[in-house]
Structures are given as C-alpha cells and as structure tokens.
mmCIF file of C-alpha atoms in Angstrom:
data_model
loop_
_atom_site.group_PDB
_atom_site.id
_atom_site.type_symbol
_atom_site.label_atom_id
_atom_site.label_comp_id
_atom_site.label_asym_id
_atom_site.label_seq_id
_atom_site.Cartn_x
_atom_site.Cartn_y
_atom_site.Cartn_z
ATOM 1 C CA MET A 1 -47.043 57.417 108.338
ATOM 2 C CA ARG A 2 -46.688 60.253 105.537
ATOM 3 C CA ASP A 3 -46.719 58.825 101.973
ATOM 4 C CA ALA A 4 -42.383 59.526 100.914
ATOM 5 C CA ARG A 5 -43.348 60.268 97.682
ATOM 6 C CA LYS A 6 -43.267 63.815 95.730
ATOM 7 C CA HIS A 7 -46.838 65.563 96.069
ATOM 8 C CA ILE A 8 -46.749 67.953 92.939
ATOM 9 C CA ALA A 9 -49.430 70.377 92.261
ATOM 10 C CA ILE A 10 -49.032 71.973 88.689
ATOM 11 C CA ILE A 11 -51.530 75.246 87.962
ATOM 12 C CA GLY A 12 -52.954 75.065 84.658
ATOM 13 C CA GLY A 13 -53.917 72.056 82.390
ATOM 14 C CA GLY A 14 -52.953 73.025 79.020
ATOM 15 C CA VAL A 15 -50.245 70.838 76.894
ATOM 16 C CA ILE A 16 -47.421 72.205 78.887
ATOM 17 C CA GLY A 17 -48.741 71.565 82.238
ATOM 18 C CA LEU A 18 -49.853 67.995 81.381
ATOM 19 C CA SER A 19 -47.089 66.624 79.622
ATOM 20 C CA LEU A 20 -45.180 67.742 83.067
ATOM 21 C CA ALA A 21 -47.558 65.962 84.922
ATOM 22 C CA TRP A 22 -47.489 62.941 82.862
ATOM 23 C CA ARG A 23 -43.673 62.612 83.010
ATOM 24 C CA LEU A 24 -43.479 63.301 86.946
ATOM 25 C CA ALA A 25 -46.434 60.527 87.574
ATOM 26 C CA GLN A 26 -44.253 58.236 85.824
ATOM 27 C CA GLN A 27 -41.104 59.019 88.267
ATOM 28 C CA GLY A 28 -43.163 58.107 90.776
ATOM 29 C CA CYS A 29 -44.673 61.256 92.333
ATOM 30 C CA GLU A 30 -48.111 62.205 93.298
ATOM 31 C CA VAL A 31 -49.517 65.101 90.822
ATOM 32 C CA SER A 32 -52.403 67.151 91.155
ATOM 33 C CA VAL A 33 -53.278 69.616 88.197
ATOM 34 C CA PHE A 34 -55.164 72.087 89.032
ATOM 35 C CA GLU A 35 -57.066 73.652 85.645
ATOM 36 C CA ARG A 36 -59.029 76.898 85.912
ATOM 37 C CA GLY A 37 -61.618 75.414 82.557
ATOM 38 C CA GLN A 38 -61.481 72.462 81.218
ATOM 39 C CA CYS A 39 -57.559 70.648 80.518
ATOM 40 C CA GLY A 40 -56.494 71.600 76.895
ATOM 41 C CA ARG A 41 -58.834 74.152 76.071
ATOM 42 C CA GLU A 42 -57.199 77.351 75.976
ATOM 43 C CA ALA A 43 -54.301 78.070 74.077
ATOM 44 C CA SER A 44 -53.703 74.290 73.220
ATOM 45 C CA TRP A 45 -56.819 74.166 71.678
ATOM 46 C CA ALA A 46 -56.704 77.269 69.852
ATOM 47 C CA ALA A 47 -53.161 76.625 68.251
ATOM 48 C CA ALA A 48 -52.539 75.172 64.763
ATOM 49 C CA GLY A 49 -50.384 72.128 65.848
ATOM 50 C CA MET A 50 -47.731 73.239 64.099
ATOM 51 C CA LEU A 51 -43.698 71.671 64.678
ATOM 52 C CA ALA A 52 -41.772 74.069 62.762
ATOM 53 C CA ALA A 53 -38.602 75.068 64.864
ATOM 54 C CA ALA A 54 -37.201 76.666 61.798
ATOM 55 C CA GLY A 55 -39.733 78.951 61.563
ATOM 56 C CA GLU A 56 -38.713 80.566 65.254
ATOM 57 C CA THR A 57 -35.666 81.309 65.373
ATOM 58 C CA GLY A 58 -32.822 84.486 63.918
ATOM 59 C CA PRO A 59 -30.266 85.839 65.502
ATOM 60 C CA GLY A 60 -30.009 86.369 69.148
ATOM 61 C CA GLN A 61 -32.243 83.276 69.729
ATOM 62 C CA GLU A 62 -29.828 80.076 69.601
ATOM 63 C CA ALA A 63 -30.171 78.764 72.670
ATOM 64 C CA PHE A 64 -34.515 79.081 72.186
ATOM 65 C CA PHE A 65 -33.330 77.209 68.456
ATOM 66 C CA ALA A 66 -31.422 74.339 70.149
ATOM 67 C CA LEU A 67 -34.397 73.839 72.370
ATOM 68 C CA ALA A 68 -37.037 74.096 69.755
ATOM 69 C CA ARG A 69 -34.571 71.793 67.468
ATOM 70 C CA ALA A 70 -34.323 69.088 70.232
ATOM 71 C CA SER A 71 -38.121 68.939 70.922
ATOM 72 C CA ARG A 72 -38.858 68.828 67.228
ATOM 73 C CA GLU A 73 -36.257 65.632 67.440
ATOM 74 C CA MET A 74 -38.508 63.940 70.412
ATOM 75 C CA TRP A 75 -42.004 64.475 68.699
ATOM 76 C CA ALA A 76 -41.720 60.862 66.733
ATOM 77 C CA ASP A 77 -41.370 58.585 69.937
ATOM 78 C CA PHE A 78 -43.155 61.358 72.366
ATOM 79 C CA ALA A 79 -46.547 60.888 69.485
ATOM 80 C CA THR A 80 -45.762 56.914 69.715
ATOM 81 C CA GLU A 81 -45.855 56.665 73.222
ATOM 82 C CA LEU A 82 -48.511 59.023 74.219
ATOM 83 C CA GLU A 83 -51.053 57.324 71.635
ATOM 84 C CA ALA A 84 -49.984 53.795 73.130
ATOM 85 C CA ALA A 85 -50.720 54.997 76.678
ATOM 86 C CA ALA A 86 -53.889 57.287 75.786
ATOM 87 C CA ASN A 87 -55.127 54.390 72.911
ATOM 88 C CA MET A 88 -55.869 56.921 70.646
ATOM 89 C CA ALA A 89 -54.257 59.074 67.505
ATOM 90 C CA ILE A 90 -53.010 62.163 67.885
ATOM 91 C CA GLY A 91 -52.242 63.261 64.054
ATOM 92 C CA TYR A 92 -48.426 63.496 64.098
ATOM 93 C CA ARG A 93 -47.229 64.092 60.804
ATOM 94 C CA PRO A 94 -43.571 64.940 60.061
ATOM 95 C CA GLY A 95 -43.464 66.928 57.322
ATOM 96 C CA GLU A 96 -42.108 69.944 55.203
ATOM 97 C CA THR A 97 -42.345 73.587 55.480
ATOM 98 C CA LEU A 98 -42.525 76.182 52.829
ATOM 99 C CA VAL A 99 -42.147 79.690 53.791
ATOM 100 C CA THR A 100 -42.634 82.053 50.554
ATOM 101 C CA ALA A 101 -41.506 85.408 49.754
ATOM 102 C CA HIS A 102 -43.173 87.805 47.606
ATOM 103 C CA THR A 103 -41.403 91.088 47.744
ATOM 104 C CA ASP A 104 -37.795 91.824 47.000
ATOM 105 C CA ALA A 105 -37.786 92.297 51.104
ATOM 106 C CA GLU A 106 -39.528 89.396 52.199
ATOM 107 C CA ALA A 107 -36.268 87.203 49.696
ATOM 108 C CA ASP A 108 -33.728 89.243 51.462
ATOM 109 C CA HIS A 109 -35.080 88.265 54.796
ATOM 110 C CA LEU A 110 -35.555 84.799 53.799
ATOM 111 C CA ARG A 111 -31.420 84.516 52.660
ATOM 112 C CA ALA A 112 -30.193 85.775 55.681
ATOM 113 C CA THR A 113 -32.767 83.367 57.522
ATOM 114 C CA ALA A 114 -31.553 80.761 55.682
ATOM 115 C CA LYS A 115 -27.530 81.986 56.150
ATOM 116 C CA HIS A 116 -28.242 81.709 60.005
ATOM 117 C CA LEU A 117 -29.724 78.137 60.014
ATOM 118 C CA HIS A 118 -27.183 76.743 57.840
ATOM 119 C CA LYS A 119 -24.851 77.561 61.033
ATOM 120 C CA PHE A 120 -26.191 75.228 62.968
ATOM 121 C CA ASN A 121 -26.274 72.533 60.351
ATOM 122 C CA GLU A 122 -30.242 73.213 59.842
ATOM 123 C CA PRO A 123 -31.110 70.895 56.593
ATOM 124 C CA VAL A 124 -33.193 74.176 54.983
ATOM 125 C CA ARG A 125 -32.801 75.182 51.221
ATOM 126 C CA LEU A 126 -33.739 77.977 48.939
ATOM 127 C CA LEU A 127 -35.678 77.139 46.426
ATOM 128 C CA THR A 128 -36.094 79.449 43.274
ATOM 129 C CA THR A 129 -39.295 80.360 41.685
ATOM 130 C CA GLN A 130 -39.557 77.439 39.030
ATOM 131 C CA MET A 131 -38.124 75.112 42.024
ATOM 132 C CA ALA A 132 -40.999 76.109 44.679
ATOM 133 C CA LEU A 133 -43.940 75.736 41.995
ATOM 134 C CA ALA A 134 -42.765 72.422 41.235
ATOM 135 C CA LEU A 135 -42.608 70.987 44.506
ATOM 136 C CA GLU A 136 -45.841 73.116 45.806
ATOM 137 C CA ASN A 137 -48.186 73.643 42.311
ATOM 138 C CA THR A 138 -50.869 75.363 44.325
ATOM 139 C CA LEU A 139 -48.581 78.613 45.398
ATOM 140 C CA SER A 140 -49.098 81.777 44.001
ATOM 141 C CA ASP A 141 -47.169 82.059 40.559
ATOM 142 C CA ASP A 142 -45.459 85.405 41.999
ATOM 143 C CA VAL A 143 -43.695 83.929 44.385
ATOM 144 C CA GLN A 144 -40.442 85.475 44.326
ATOM 145 C CA LEU A 145 -38.126 82.622 46.757
ATOM 146 C CA ALA A 146 -38.998 80.004 48.736
ATOM 147 C CA LEU A 147 -36.907 78.348 52.001
ATOM 148 C CA LEU A 148 -37.989 74.712 52.611
ATOM 149 C CA SER A 149 -37.768 72.980 55.612
ATOM 150 C CA PRO A 150 -37.758 69.365 55.609
ATOM 151 C CA LYS A 151 -37.779 68.285 59.171
ATOM 152 C CA ASP A 152 -40.756 70.302 60.687
ATOM 153 C CA GLY A 153 -44.019 68.416 60.987
ATOM 154 C CA GLN A 154 -47.790 68.565 62.696
ATOM 155 C CA VAL A 155 -49.786 67.531 65.064
ATOM 156 C CA ASP A 156 -53.378 67.787 65.821
ATOM 157 C CA ASN A 157 -53.143 69.812 69.423
ATOM 158 C CA ARG A 158 -56.508 69.179 70.309
ATOM 159 C CA ALA A 159 -56.417 65.214 70.000
ATOM 160 C CA LEU A 160 -53.372 66.018 71.813
ATOM 161 C CA GLY A 161 -54.840 67.693 74.609
ATOM 162 C CA GLN A 162 -57.189 65.196 75.288
ATOM 163 C CA ALA A 163 -54.787 62.230 74.693
ATOM 164 C CA LEU A 164 -52.442 63.724 77.517
ATOM 165 C CA LEU A 165 -55.241 63.725 79.849
ATOM 166 C CA VAL A 166 -56.439 60.409 78.951
ATOM 167 C CA ALA A 167 -52.399 59.605 79.658
ATOM 168 C CA CYS A 168 -52.105 61.378 82.787
ATOM 169 C CA SER A 169 -55.265 59.894 84.127
ATOM 170 C CA GLY A 170 -54.102 56.346 83.369
ATOM 171 C CA ALA A 171 -50.422 57.294 85.392
ATOM 172 C CA GLY A 172 -52.582 58.529 88.434
ATOM 173 C CA VAL A 173 -52.213 61.945 87.870
ATOM 174 C CA ARG A 174 -55.418 64.093 89.731
ATOM 175 C CA ILE A 175 -57.166 66.290 87.445
ATOM 176 C CA PHE A 176 -59.198 68.994 88.726
ATOM 177 C CA GLU A 177 -60.944 71.182 86.469
ATOM 178 C CA ASN A 178 -62.804 74.270 87.045
ATOM 179 C CA SER A 179 -60.988 74.560 89.756
ATOM 180 C CA ASP A 180 -60.013 77.869 91.070
ATOM 181 C CA VAL A 181 -56.900 78.541 92.794
ATOM 182 C CA GLN A 182 -57.257 81.544 94.474
ATOM 183 C CA LYS A 183 -53.933 81.915 96.111
ATOM 184 C CA LEU A 184 -50.100 80.281 96.225
ATOM 185 C CA ASP A 185 -48.829 80.827 99.578
ATOM 186 C CA CYS A 186 -45.374 80.116 100.416
ATOM 187 C CA ALA A 187 -44.460 82.974 102.542
ATOM 188 C CA ASP A 188 -42.670 81.657 105.985
ATOM 189 C CA ILE A 189 -43.775 78.336 104.932
ATOM 190 C CA PRO A 190 -41.581 74.932 104.672
ATOM 191 C CA THR A 191 -43.344 74.095 101.545
ATOM 192 C CA PRO A 192 -46.244 76.071 99.200
ATOM 193 C CA ARG A 193 -49.259 75.611 99.750
ATOM 194 C CA LEU A 194 -52.442 76.524 97.381
ATOM 195 C CA LEU A 195 -55.900 78.000 98.412
ATOM 196 C CA VAL A 196 -57.914 76.293 95.803
ATOM 197 C CA ASP A 197 -62.039 76.402 96.137
ATOM 198 C CA GLY A 198 -61.579 77.690 99.794
ATOM 199 C CA GLU A 199 -59.565 74.840 101.042
ATOM 200 C CA LEU A 200 -55.844 75.440 101.675
ATOM 201 C CA VAL A 201 -53.394 71.729 100.588
ATOM 202 C CA SER A 202 -49.594 71.936 100.887
ATOM 203 C CA PHE A 203 -47.663 70.111 98.371
ATOM 204 C CA ASP A 204 -43.752 69.432 98.232
ATOM 205 C CA ALA A 205 -43.379 71.902 94.970
ATOM 206 C CA VAL A 206 -45.903 74.042 93.025
ATOM 207 C CA VAL A 207 -45.271 74.620 89.386
ATOM 208 C CA VAL A 208 -47.351 77.310 87.234
ATOM 209 C CA ALA A 209 -48.242 76.438 83.747
ATOM 210 C CA ALA A 210 -51.220 78.432 83.258
ATOM 211 C CA GLY A 211 -50.137 79.833 80.255
ATOM 212 C CA ALA A 212 -51.590 83.431 79.856
ATOM 213 C CA TRP A 213 -53.205 83.536 83.670
ATOM 214 C CA SER A 214 -49.690 82.499 85.019
ATOM 215 C CA SER A 215 -48.801 86.407 86.086
ATOM 216 C CA PRO A 216 -50.354 86.111 89.202
ATOM 217 C CA PHE A 217 -49.004 83.333 90.686
ATOM 218 C CA LEU A 218 -45.942 83.942 89.716
ATOM 219 C CA THR A 219 -46.152 87.699 91.265
ATOM 220 C CA GLU A 220 -46.871 85.875 94.424
ATOM 221 C CA THR A 221 -44.237 84.003 94.568
ATOM 222 C CA ALA A 222 -41.015 85.898 93.000
ATOM 223 C CA ARG A 223 -39.639 88.761 93.352
ATOM 224 C CA GLY A 224 -39.108 90.877 90.063
ATOM 225 C CA ALA A 225 -41.327 88.104 88.121
ATOM 226 C CA PRO A 226 -41.580 89.561 84.851
ATOM 227 C CA PRO A 227 -45.191 89.587 83.852
ATOM 228 C CA ILE A 228 -46.510 86.955 81.200
ATOM 229 C CA ARG A 229 -48.652 89.068 78.578
ATOM 230 C CA PRO A 230 -52.040 87.975 76.966
ATOM 231 C CA VAL A 231 -51.520 87.845 73.133
ATOM 232 C CA LYS A 232 -54.407 86.921 71.298
ATOM 233 C CA GLY A 233 -54.533 85.492 68.149
ATOM 234 C CA GLN A 234 -57.619 85.145 65.641
ATOM 235 C CA MET A 235 -58.019 81.613 63.463
ATOM 236 C CA LEU A 236 -60.181 79.966 60.706
ATOM 237 C CA ALA A 237 -60.616 76.663 59.315
ATOM 238 C CA LEU A 238 -61.732 76.607 55.619
ATOM 239 C CA GLU A 239 -62.963 73.433 53.188
ATOM 240 C CA THR A 240 -62.667 73.362 49.513
ATOM 241 C CA SER A 241 -62.950 71.041 46.853
ATOM 242 C CA GLY A 242 -60.276 72.518 44.628
ATOM 243 C CA PRO A 243 -56.514 72.178 45.060
ATOM 244 C CA THR A 244 -55.096 72.071 48.273
ATOM 245 C CA PRO A 245 -51.279 72.534 49.432
ATOM 246 C CA LYS A 246 -49.280 69.514 50.281
ATOM 247 C CA HIS A 247 -46.621 71.304 52.466
ATOM 248 C CA ILE A 248 -47.335 74.010 55.579
ATOM 249 C CA ILE A 249 -46.892 77.440 54.032
ATOM 250 C CA TRP A 250 -45.621 80.235 56.307
ATOM 251 C CA SER A 251 -46.180 83.755 54.070
ATOM 252 C CA ALA A 252 -46.814 87.495 54.927
ATOM 253 C CA GLY A 253 -48.998 87.611 57.691
ATOM 254 C CA VAL A 254 -50.482 83.891 57.529
ATOM 255 C CA TYR A 255 -49.800 80.790 58.126
ATOM 256 C CA ILE A 256 -51.722 77.721 56.087
ATOM 257 C CA VAL A 257 -51.582 74.017 57.729
ATOM 258 C CA PRO A 258 -53.337 71.418 55.631
ATOM 259 C CA ARG A 259 -54.777 68.705 57.863
ATOM 260 C CA ALA A 260 -55.454 65.152 57.069
ATOM 261 C CA ASN A 261 -59.030 65.383 57.440
ATOM 262 C CA GLY A 262 -59.083 67.866 54.572
ATOM 263 C CA ARG A 263 -59.440 71.044 56.211
ATOM 264 C CA ILE A 264 -57.190 74.126 55.947
ATOM 265 C CA ILE A 265 -56.042 75.626 59.381
ATOM 266 C CA ILE A 266 -55.145 79.579 58.639
ATOM 267 C CA GLY A 267 -53.810 81.687 61.314
ATOM 268 C CA ALA A 268 -52.952 83.736 63.151
ATOM 269 C CA THR A 269 -53.473 87.386 64.453
ATOM 270 C CA MET A 270 -50.893 88.657 67.283
ATOM 271 C CA GLU A 271 -53.065 91.192 69.100
ATOM 272 C CA ASP A 272 -52.103 92.936 72.026
ATOM 273 C CA ALA A 273 -56.256 92.660 73.378
ATOM 274 C CA GLY A 274 -56.191 91.271 76.882
ATOM 275 C CA PHE A 275 -58.133 88.556 77.398
ATOM 276 C CA ASP A 276 -60.707 89.419 74.922
ATOM 277 C CA MET A 277 -61.751 86.125 72.873
ATOM 278 C CA GLY A 278 -64.065 87.625 70.187
ATOM 279 C CA VAL A 279 -63.362 87.079 66.830
ATOM 280 C CA VAL A 280 -63.629 90.012 64.606
ATOM 281 C CA GLU A 281 -64.783 89.643 60.863
ATOM 282 C CA ASP A 282 -62.232 92.382 59.694
ATOM 283 C CA ALA A 283 -59.118 90.160 60.987
ATOM 284 C CA ILE A 284 -60.937 87.027 59.982
ATOM 285 C CA GLU A 285 -61.394 88.616 56.273
ATOM 286 C CA GLU A 286 -57.515 89.922 55.953
ATOM 287 C CA GLN A 287 -56.626 86.640 56.910
ATOM 288 C CA PHE A 288 -58.121 85.021 54.364
ATOM 289 C CA ARG A 289 -56.998 87.395 51.683
ATOM 290 C CA CYS A 290 -53.297 86.498 52.762
ATOM 291 C CA ALA A 291 -53.945 83.274 52.431
ATOM 292 C CA VAL A 292 -55.495 83.549 49.195
ATOM 293 C CA ARG A 293 -52.474 85.849 48.050
ATOM 294 C CA ALA A 294 -50.250 82.813 48.636
ATOM 295 C CA VAL A 295 -52.494 80.039 47.714
ATOM 296 C CA PRO A 296 -55.079 81.516 45.121
ATOM 297 C CA SER A 297 -56.803 77.915 45.176
ATOM 298 C CA LEU A 298 -58.380 78.600 48.166
ATOM 299 C CA GLU A 299 -60.002 81.951 47.148
ATOM 300 C CA ASP A 300 -63.560 79.716 46.532
ATOM 301 C CA ALA A 301 -62.764 77.562 49.649
ATOM 302 C CA GLU A 302 -65.709 77.888 52.303
ATOM 303 C CA ILE A 303 -65.330 79.757 56.159
ATOM 304 C CA VAL A 304 -66.328 76.514 58.502
ATOM 305 C CA ASP A 305 -65.164 77.831 61.767
ATOM 306 C CA THR A 306 -63.867 80.698 63.353
ATOM 307 C CA TRP A 307 -62.032 80.988 66.823
ATOM 308 C CA ALA A 308 -59.621 82.758 69.173
ATOM 309 C CA GLY A 309 -57.053 81.873 71.694
ATOM 310 C CA ILE A 310 -54.537 83.583 74.083
ATOM 311 C CA ARG A 311 -51.320 82.970 73.788
ATOM 312 C CA PRO A 312 -48.879 83.541 76.969
ATOM 313 C CA GLY A 313 -46.095 86.212 76.119
ATOM 314 C CA THR A 314 -43.244 87.408 77.820
ATOM 315 C CA PRO A 315 -41.005 90.404 77.696
ATOM 316 C CA ASP A 316 -38.599 88.368 75.067
ATOM 317 C CA ASP A 317 -41.233 86.232 73.924
ATOM 318 C CA LEU A 318 -39.153 83.037 75.552
ATOM 319 C CA PRO A 319 -40.712 80.678 77.601
ATOM 320 C CA LEU A 320 -39.912 81.020 81.808
ATOM 321 C CA MET A 321 -38.996 77.707 82.623
ATOM 322 C CA GLY A 322 -37.348 76.694 86.326
ATOM 323 C CA PRO A 323 -37.122 78.179 89.792
ATOM 324 C CA THR A 324 -38.907 80.838 91.090
ATOM 325 C CA SER A 325 -37.104 82.899 93.719
ATOM 326 C CA GLN A 326 -39.279 81.183 96.310
ATOM 327 C CA PRO A 327 -38.472 77.549 97.510
ATOM 328 C CA GLY A 328 -40.402 74.648 96.005
ATOM 329 C CA VAL A 329 -42.154 77.194 93.334
ATOM 330 C CA TRP A 330 -41.297 76.571 89.586
ATOM 331 C CA ALA A 331 -42.373 78.269 86.683
ATOM 332 C CA ALA A 332 -43.264 76.352 83.030
ATOM 333 C CA THR A 333 -44.933 79.131 81.395
ATOM 334 C CA GLY A 334 -44.871 81.977 78.641
ATOM 335 C CA HIS A 335 -44.317 79.787 75.950
ATOM 336 C CA PHE A 336 -46.017 81.903 73.604
ATOM 337 C CA ARG A 337 -46.382 80.225 69.852
ATOM 338 C CA ASN A 338 -44.218 77.312 70.711
ATOM 339 C CA GLY A 339 -46.282 75.272 73.582
ATOM 340 C CA ILE A 340 -47.261 72.736 71.235
ATOM 341 C CA LEU A 341 -43.712 72.548 69.708
ATOM 342 C CA LEU A 342 -42.094 72.635 73.145
ATOM 343 C CA ALA A 343 -43.987 70.187 74.855
ATOM 344 C CA PRO A 344 -42.011 67.165 74.907
ATOM 345 C CA ILE A 345 -39.008 68.695 75.697
ATOM 346 C CA THR A 346 -40.748 70.959 78.757
ATOM 347 C CA GLY A 347 -42.058 67.715 80.352
ATOM 348 C CA GLU A 348 -38.829 65.897 80.027
ATOM 349 C CA LEU A 349 -36.586 68.832 81.211
ATOM 350 C CA MET A 350 -39.013 70.409 83.883
ATOM 351 C CA ALA A 351 -39.673 66.867 85.397
ATOM 352 C CA GLN A 352 -36.320 66.331 85.962
ATOM 353 C CA ALA A 353 -35.892 69.500 87.304
ATOM 354 C CA VAL A 354 -38.787 69.444 89.688
ATOM 355 C CA MET A 355 -37.190 65.927 90.529
ATOM 356 C CA GLU A 356 -33.630 66.767 91.526
ATOM 357 C CA GLY A 357 -33.934 70.301 92.535
ATOM 358 C CA VAL A 358 -32.002 71.634 89.673
ATOM 359 C CA SER A 359 -32.114 73.079 86.398
ATOM 360 C CA PRO A 360 -30.559 71.016 83.469
ATOM 361 C CA ALA A 361 -28.617 73.004 81.239
ATOM 362 C CA PRO A 362 -30.803 73.388 78.478
ATOM 363 C CA LEU A 363 -33.392 75.472 80.710
ATOM 364 C CA VAL A 364 -30.949 77.961 82.215
ATOM 365 C CA PRO A 365 -31.682 80.439 79.667
ATOM 366 C CA PHE A 366 -35.004 80.475 80.075
ATOM 367 C CA LEU A 367 -34.733 81.035 83.824
ATOM 368 C CA PRO A 368 -37.155 83.133 85.452
ATOM 369 C CA ASN A 369 -34.860 85.040 87.008
ATOM 370 C CA ARG A 370 -33.016 86.417 83.888
ATOM 371 C CA PHE A 371 -35.302 89.602 84.161
ATOM 372 C CA ASP A 372 -33.684 90.337 87.874
#
C-alpha cells in the first residue's frame, strides 16, 4: 500500500529550500531535497547574514516590508529551535543597524526613508552627526545624518546552512547532493515527475527553490513565468587590530558587518554578470575604499578573504512564492538579497501552502502569476 504521507521534492538546498524541507518534515511529509552541488554553498554561503528588514523597503514595497518585518520577528525563536535541533550555534545576534549619509542627497534620502518607515510604526530614529558619533565612534566625522534601526540583527549564514542540513537530516529529510535534476515533467500527468541523474521519479508536489538556477524549471512549468536572473555580488572579509564598529553599518556603496569572531564582512557589488563567480580586484578595492570612507579605522585592516556569490533576482526584485500554473508545482525562489532574512517565514508559509493547497494571505503579493 502506498504511504499516505505526502511525497515532496524540493529542487535546491540553500537556506530557503532547507528551511521549507525542515518544516514539511515536521508536518509528517516525506521530503527529498535535490541540490546540484553542496547544500548551503551558493548564495546562502556567500551572504553577509544581515537581518535588516528596515533597510530593504521603500514606497510601493509595503507588502514586502510586512513580510520582511514578520520574518525578522520570527528569528529569535527560529534560531533557538534550530540550534536545539542541530546541537550547534548559528551566531544569531539581535542588534542595531546604522545607515549613514555623507552628502546632502543621501541625508534627504534618509529623512524620506524615516518618514516612510514611521508610517508603519517601525521604531527607527534619525541621528545628528554628534549623536551618531557618540553611538558609534568609529564612524567618519563627515557623517551628516544617520538612521538607527534598533530591531535588526545578524546570523552566521554559513553556520545557518550547516545547521539546517543537520536539522533536516534529523527530521528524516532525504538529501541528495551533487544531484543533477535534468527535467521537471508535469505535462498530461496527475502529479509532477523529476528526471534526476537519468531516473524518472514521481512526487505529490515539487517546489522549485533553486535560487539563481530556478529559471529552467519555471520555464518548463509555468506559462509566462518570469526569468530568474543571476545577480553577482563580490565581498571581502577583514581582520584588524584597530577599533572595529559595534553596529552593522550601511553606507554609500557598501555594508559593514562586524562578526563575533572578530572578522568584518564587507559587501557587496550588484552585477549583471551571468553566472561568473570570479573575484575582480578592482571591485574588491572599491568596496574596501567605501568601507574606509565610512569607518576610517579600517584603513589598516588586512583583507583575509574574498569571494563572490550569485543572487536570484526577479523583474521586480521580489520573491516568487506560491503555486505555478501547473498543478503540484510550487515556487519558493527569487529572494534576491533577502534569503537569509526571509528563511523563517518562507519555510513556515510555504509549508502551509503546500500542505493545504492554498497560499496564505501574506504570500499573495508574491505569487508567480503576478507577471501574467
């Protein structure tokens, strides 16, 4: 007799795919994750681990801000549960973010951002030069204005990916790494099938969570599906014996993330460079210069690592989450710069959607059919 549990396949083993797999397994599903390389080693590995909902919004993005803020509020409990399940720390730290302005135009933009966020009761504050330097004394003294976002935080994204992998395995998820999904077939059949390493396997549902590599599967399954475009980001890590910032800092052209281990993560470029993963010296040097402009004490820091990652972008830079036009095929991709931040809520809401067959209200603005 066939197992009554739902058999779910997830294409992609980044933090989005693994978060969803973990939640589905907790609800009694039999889950298989197919990852083209190693789980958690693409955009999830390359990220900076920021949990900064306020920095990722603007006029016209109210639905996204609501989603991002809700996910941010889930992070403390999510981290506690995950660390217990995986028996390892993931470096979750709630904290404050400072966005700095060094020109009149940047200051005007910060004032507009603060006004917008106050409409949603987000507790951000504008800081004068004196207030900003008193709070973060590593800042350049040419800072004109700063925006303090007190409810953000960070997580060690690389540890997060590894912990999710352990938690998934402990929950019974079957993980297939270095596994080539050659085709997603759903034409004229009751349930979708995957052609994996030459073998055709049927599932009750398939979720496309392959990040920047999602487009081929969506093109096969969804009429008018928007392309997922690869957006390259180059980053670096610093070590220094000098003063280091206490806050996550966003400044023109750069963000600065101080880690608990003493390293400082600097990122990130935004490049339409296809799937090129090469690190370009000029790009790294420009980011370093931008970081030093914001925090002059970093001038003597040593660059100890550089890397690049590929983010999944969409035409409106918002995620694709929900059913495609083909029964049994779902999308959970296109998270662009916010996959780490959105992992808890994506896992929870997409698991609910797949189990019930209906997208919860918070997902409606992000359905794949919004481009039809």
